[in-house]
Each structure stands twice: as structure tokens, then as C-alpha cells.
Coordinates of N, CA and C in Angstrom, one line a residue:
M4 N -3.0 -7.1 4.1 CA -2.1 -5.9 4.3 C -2.8 -4.9 5.2
A5 N -2.1 -4.2 6.0 CA -2.7 -3.2 6.9 C -1.7 -2.0 7.0
L6 N -2.2 -1.0 7.7 CA -1.3 0.2 7.9 C -0.1 -0.2 8.7
N7 N 1.0 0.3 8.3 CA 2.3 0.0 9.0 C 2.6 1.1 10.0
M8 N 2.2 0.9 11.2 CA 2.4 2.0 12.2 C 3.5 1.6 13.2
P9 N 4.4 2.6 13.5 CA 5.6 2.2 14.3 C 5.3 2.3 15.8
F10 N 4.1 2.3 16.2 CA 3.8 2.4 17.6 C 2.6 1.5 17.9
K11 N 2.3 1.4 19.2 CA 1.2 0.6 19.7 C 0.2 1.5 20.5
N12 N -1.0 1.0 20.7 CA -2.0 1.8 21.4 C -1.4 2.3 22.8
A13 N -0.7 1.5 23.5 CA -0.2 1.9 24.8 C 0.8 3.1 24.7
D14 N 1.4 3.3 23.6 CA 2.4 4.4 23.4 C 1.7 5.8 23.5
F15 N 0.4 5.8 23.2 CA -0.3 7.1 23.3 C -0.3 7.7 24.7
I16 N -0.2 6.9 25.7 CA -0.2 7.5 27.1 C 1.2 7.8 27.6
K17 N 2.2 7.7 26.8 CA 3.5 8.0 27.3 C 4.0 9.4 27.0
G18 N 3.2 10.3 26.8 CA 3.6 11.7 26.6 C 3.9 12.1 25.2
R19 N 3.8 11.2 24.2 CA 4.1 11.6 22.8 C 2.9 11.4 21.9
A20 N 1.7 11.6 22.5 CA 0.5 11.3 21.8 C 0.3 12.2 20.6
S21 N 0.7 13.4 20.6 CA 0.5 14.3 19.5 C 1.3 13.8 18.2
G22 N 2.5 13.4 18.4 CA 3.3 12.9 17.3 C 2.7 11.6 16.8
Y23 N 2.3 10.7 17.6 CA 1.7 9.5 17.2 C 0.4 9.7 16.5
F24 N -0.4 10.7 17.0 CA -1.7 11.0 16.3 C -1.4 11.6 14.9
A25 N -0.4 12.4 14.8 CA -0.1 13.0 13.5 C 0.3 11.9 12.5
Q26 N 1.1 10.9 13.0 CA 1.5 9.8 12.2 C 0.3 8.9 11.7
L27 N -0.6 8.7 12.7 CA -1.8 8.0 12.3 C -2.7 8.7 11.3
V28 N -2.9 10.0 11.4 CA -3.6 10.7 10.4 C -2.9 10.7 9.1
Y29 N -1.6 10.9 9.1 CA -0.9 10.9 7.8 C -0.9 9.5 7.2
S30 N -0.8 8.5 7.9 CA -0.9 7.1 7.4 C -2.2 6.8 6.7
I31 N -3.3 7.2 7.4 CA -4.6 7.0 6.9 C -4.8 7.8 5.6
R32 N -4.4 9.1 5.7 CA -4.4 9.9 4.5 C -3.7 9.3 3.3
N33 N -2.5 8.8 3.5 CA -1.7 8.1 2.5 C -2.5 6.9 1.9
A34 N -3.1 6.1 2.8 CA -3.8 4.9 2.4 C -5.0 5.3 1.5
V35 N -5.6 6.5 1.7 CA -6.7 6.9 0.9 C -6.2 7.5 -0.5
V36 N -5.2 8.3 -0.5 CA -4.9 9.0 -1.7 C -3.8 8.3 -2.6
H37 N -3.0 7.4 -2.0 CA -2.0 6.8 -2.8 C -2.4 5.4 -3.2
N38 N -2.0 4.9 -4.3 CA -2.4 3.6 -4.7 C -1.1 2.9 -5.3
K39 N -0.3 2.4 -4.4 CA 1.0 1.7 -4.9 C 0.8 0.2 -4.6
E40 N 1.4 -0.6 -5.4 CA 1.3 -2.0 -5.2 C 1.8 -2.5 -3.9
T41 N 2.9 -1.9 -3.4 CA 3.5 -2.3 -2.1 C 2.9 -1.7 -0.9
E42 N 1.9 -0.8 -1.0 CA 1.3 -0.2 0.1 C -0.2 -0.5 0.3
F43 N -0.7 -0.4 1.5 CA -2.1 -0.6 1.7 C -2.9 0.5 1.1
H44 N -3.9 0.2 0.4 CA -4.7 1.2 -0.2 C -6.1 1.1 0.4
L45 N -6.6 2.2 1.0 CA -7.9 2.1 1.7 C -9.0 2.6 0.7
T46 N -9.9 1.7 0.3 CA -11.0 2.0 -0.6 C -12.3 1.6 0.1
Y47 N -13.4 1.8 -0.6 CA -14.7 1.3 -0.1 C -14.7 -0.2 0.1
A48 N -13.9 -0.9 -0.8 CA -13.8 -2.4 -0.7 C -13.0 -2.9 0.5
S49 N -12.0 -2.1 0.9 CA -11.1 -2.5 2.0 C -11.4 -1.9 3.3
L50 N -12.5 -1.0 3.3 CA -12.9 -0.4 4.6 C -13.7 -1.3 5.4
D51 N -13.0 -2.0 6.4 CA -13.8 -2.9 7.2 C -14.3 -2.1 8.5
G52 N -14.9 -2.9 9.4 CA -15.5 -2.3 10.6 C -14.5 -1.6 11.4
T53 N -13.3 -2.1 11.5 CA -12.2 -1.5 12.4 C -11.8 -0.2 11.8
F54 N -11.6 -0.1 10.5 CA -11.2 1.2 9.9 C -12.3 2.2 10.0
A55 N -13.5 1.7 9.7 CA -14.7 2.6 9.8 C -14.9 3.2 11.2
T56 N -14.7 2.4 12.2 CA -14.8 2.8 13.6 C -13.7 3.8 13.9
L57 N -12.5 3.5 13.5 CA -11.3 4.3 13.8 C -11.6 5.7 13.2
I58 N -12.0 5.8 11.9 CA -12.2 7.1 11.3 C -13.4 7.8 11.8
E59 N -14.5 7.1 11.9 CA -15.8 7.8 12.3 C -15.9 8.1 13.8
S60 N -15.3 7.3 14.6 CA -15.5 7.5 16.1 C -14.3 8.1 16.8
F61 N -13.1 8.1 16.1 CA -11.9 8.6 16.7 C -11.3 9.8 15.9
L62 N -10.9 9.5 14.7 CA -10.2 10.5 13.9 C -11.0 11.7 13.6
M63 N -12.2 11.6 13.0 CA -13.0 12.7 12.6 C -13.4 13.6 13.8
P64 N -13.9 13.0 14.9 CA -14.2 13.8 16.1 C -13.0 14.5 16.7
S65 N -11.9 13.8 16.7 CA -10.6 14.4 17.2 C -10.2 15.6 16.3
L66 N -10.2 15.4 15.0 CA -9.7 16.5 14.1 C -10.7 17.6 14.2
E67 N -12.0 17.4 14.3 CA -13.0 18.5 14.5 C -12.7 19.3 15.7
E68 N -12.4 18.6 16.8 CA -12.1 19.4 18.1 C -10.8 20.2 17.9
I69 N -9.8 19.6 17.2 CA -8.5 20.4 17.0 C -8.8 21.6 16.2
C70 N -9.6 21.5 15.1 CA -9.9 22.6 14.2 C -10.6 23.7 15.0
F71 N -11.6 23.3 15.7 CA -12.4 24.3 16.5 C -11.5 25.0 17.6
A72 N -10.6 24.2 18.2 CA -9.7 24.8 19.2 C -8.7 25.8 18.6
V73 N -8.3 25.5 17.4 CA -7.3 26.4 16.7 C -7.9 27.7 16.3
V74 N -9.1 27.7 15.8 CA -9.7 28.9 15.3 C -10.6 29.6 16.3
A75 N -10.8 29.0 17.5 CA -11.7 29.6 18.5 C -11.1 30.8 19.2
K76 N -9.8 30.9 19.3 CA -9.1 32.0 19.9 C -7.8 32.4 19.2
Q77 N -7.5 33.6 19.3 CA -6.3 34.1 18.6 C -5.1 33.4 19.0
N78 N -4.2 33.0 18.0 CA -3.0 32.3 18.4 C -1.9 32.8 17.4
T79 N -0.7 32.4 17.7 CA 0.4 32.9 16.9 C 0.7 31.9 15.7
E80 N 0.2 30.7 15.8 CA 0.5 29.7 14.8 C -0.4 29.9 13.5
L81 N -1.6 30.2 13.7 CA -2.6 30.4 12.6 C -3.5 31.5 12.9
W82 N -3.2 32.7 12.5 CA -4.1 33.8 12.7 C -3.8 34.9 11.7
Y83 N -4.8 35.5 11.1 CA -4.6 36.6 10.2 C -5.0 37.9 10.9
S84 N -4.2 38.9 10.9 CA -4.4 40.1 11.6 C -5.4 41.0 10.8
Q85 N -5.6 40.7 9.6 CA -6.5 41.6 8.8 C -7.8 40.8 8.4
D86 N -8.8 41.4 8.0 CA -10.0 40.8 7.6 C -10.0 40.2 6.2
K87 N -9.0 40.4 5.4 CA -8.8 39.9 4.1 C -7.5 39.4 3.8
L88 N -7.4 38.4 2.9 CA -6.1 37.9 2.5 C -5.7 38.5 1.1
F89 N -4.6 39.1 1.0 CA -4.1 39.7 -0.2 C -3.1 38.8 -0.9
F90 N -3.5 38.2 -2.0 CA -2.6 37.3 -2.7 C -1.7 38.0 -3.6
Y91 N -2.1 39.2 -4.1 CA -1.3 40.0 -5.0 C -1.2 41.4 -4.5
K92 N -0.1 42.0 -4.6 CA 0.1 43.4 -4.2 C 0.2 44.3 -5.4

């Protein structure tokens, strides 16, 4: 059993890469945190060379770059105008 992805590698170059990337991250996340009989469950026992390479050489570096890009400059999607977060008033 493997991840059930609705796209192929070639689809990444057709202008919809961000949506496919999000689906890939979400599918791998689900494979790690969910354990259903009908779904692929990623554990240390099922982590083969392909998954290890995908996670270590592609996903983690890509997510790190995205995180740094988001917090490196002020933006409207994720930015706090004050130096503190107030959870209660």
C-alpha cells in the first residue's frame, strides 16, 4: 500500500505546483498521524528509502524555505503588529 496521490510528478510543472505540494504534505502528514486499516500508515517499519529521500531531501528543505520566506519580511497573511500576543483582555 502507498500514498494515494491524485497527480503525477509531471503535473508539478503545469502551474499548479503549490496545490499539489500542499496535497503531498497533507498526505504524508496523514500517513504519519493516522492509523486506519484502509489507509497507508507511515512508521519506522514502513519508511523505505524512497519515503526517506522524499521527506529528508525534498519536503523538509522546501518547508524550511517556505517558513523562512514567510517570517523574513512583513506580510498581510501572517504578521503581528505588536510585540506581544494577548490571549485574554
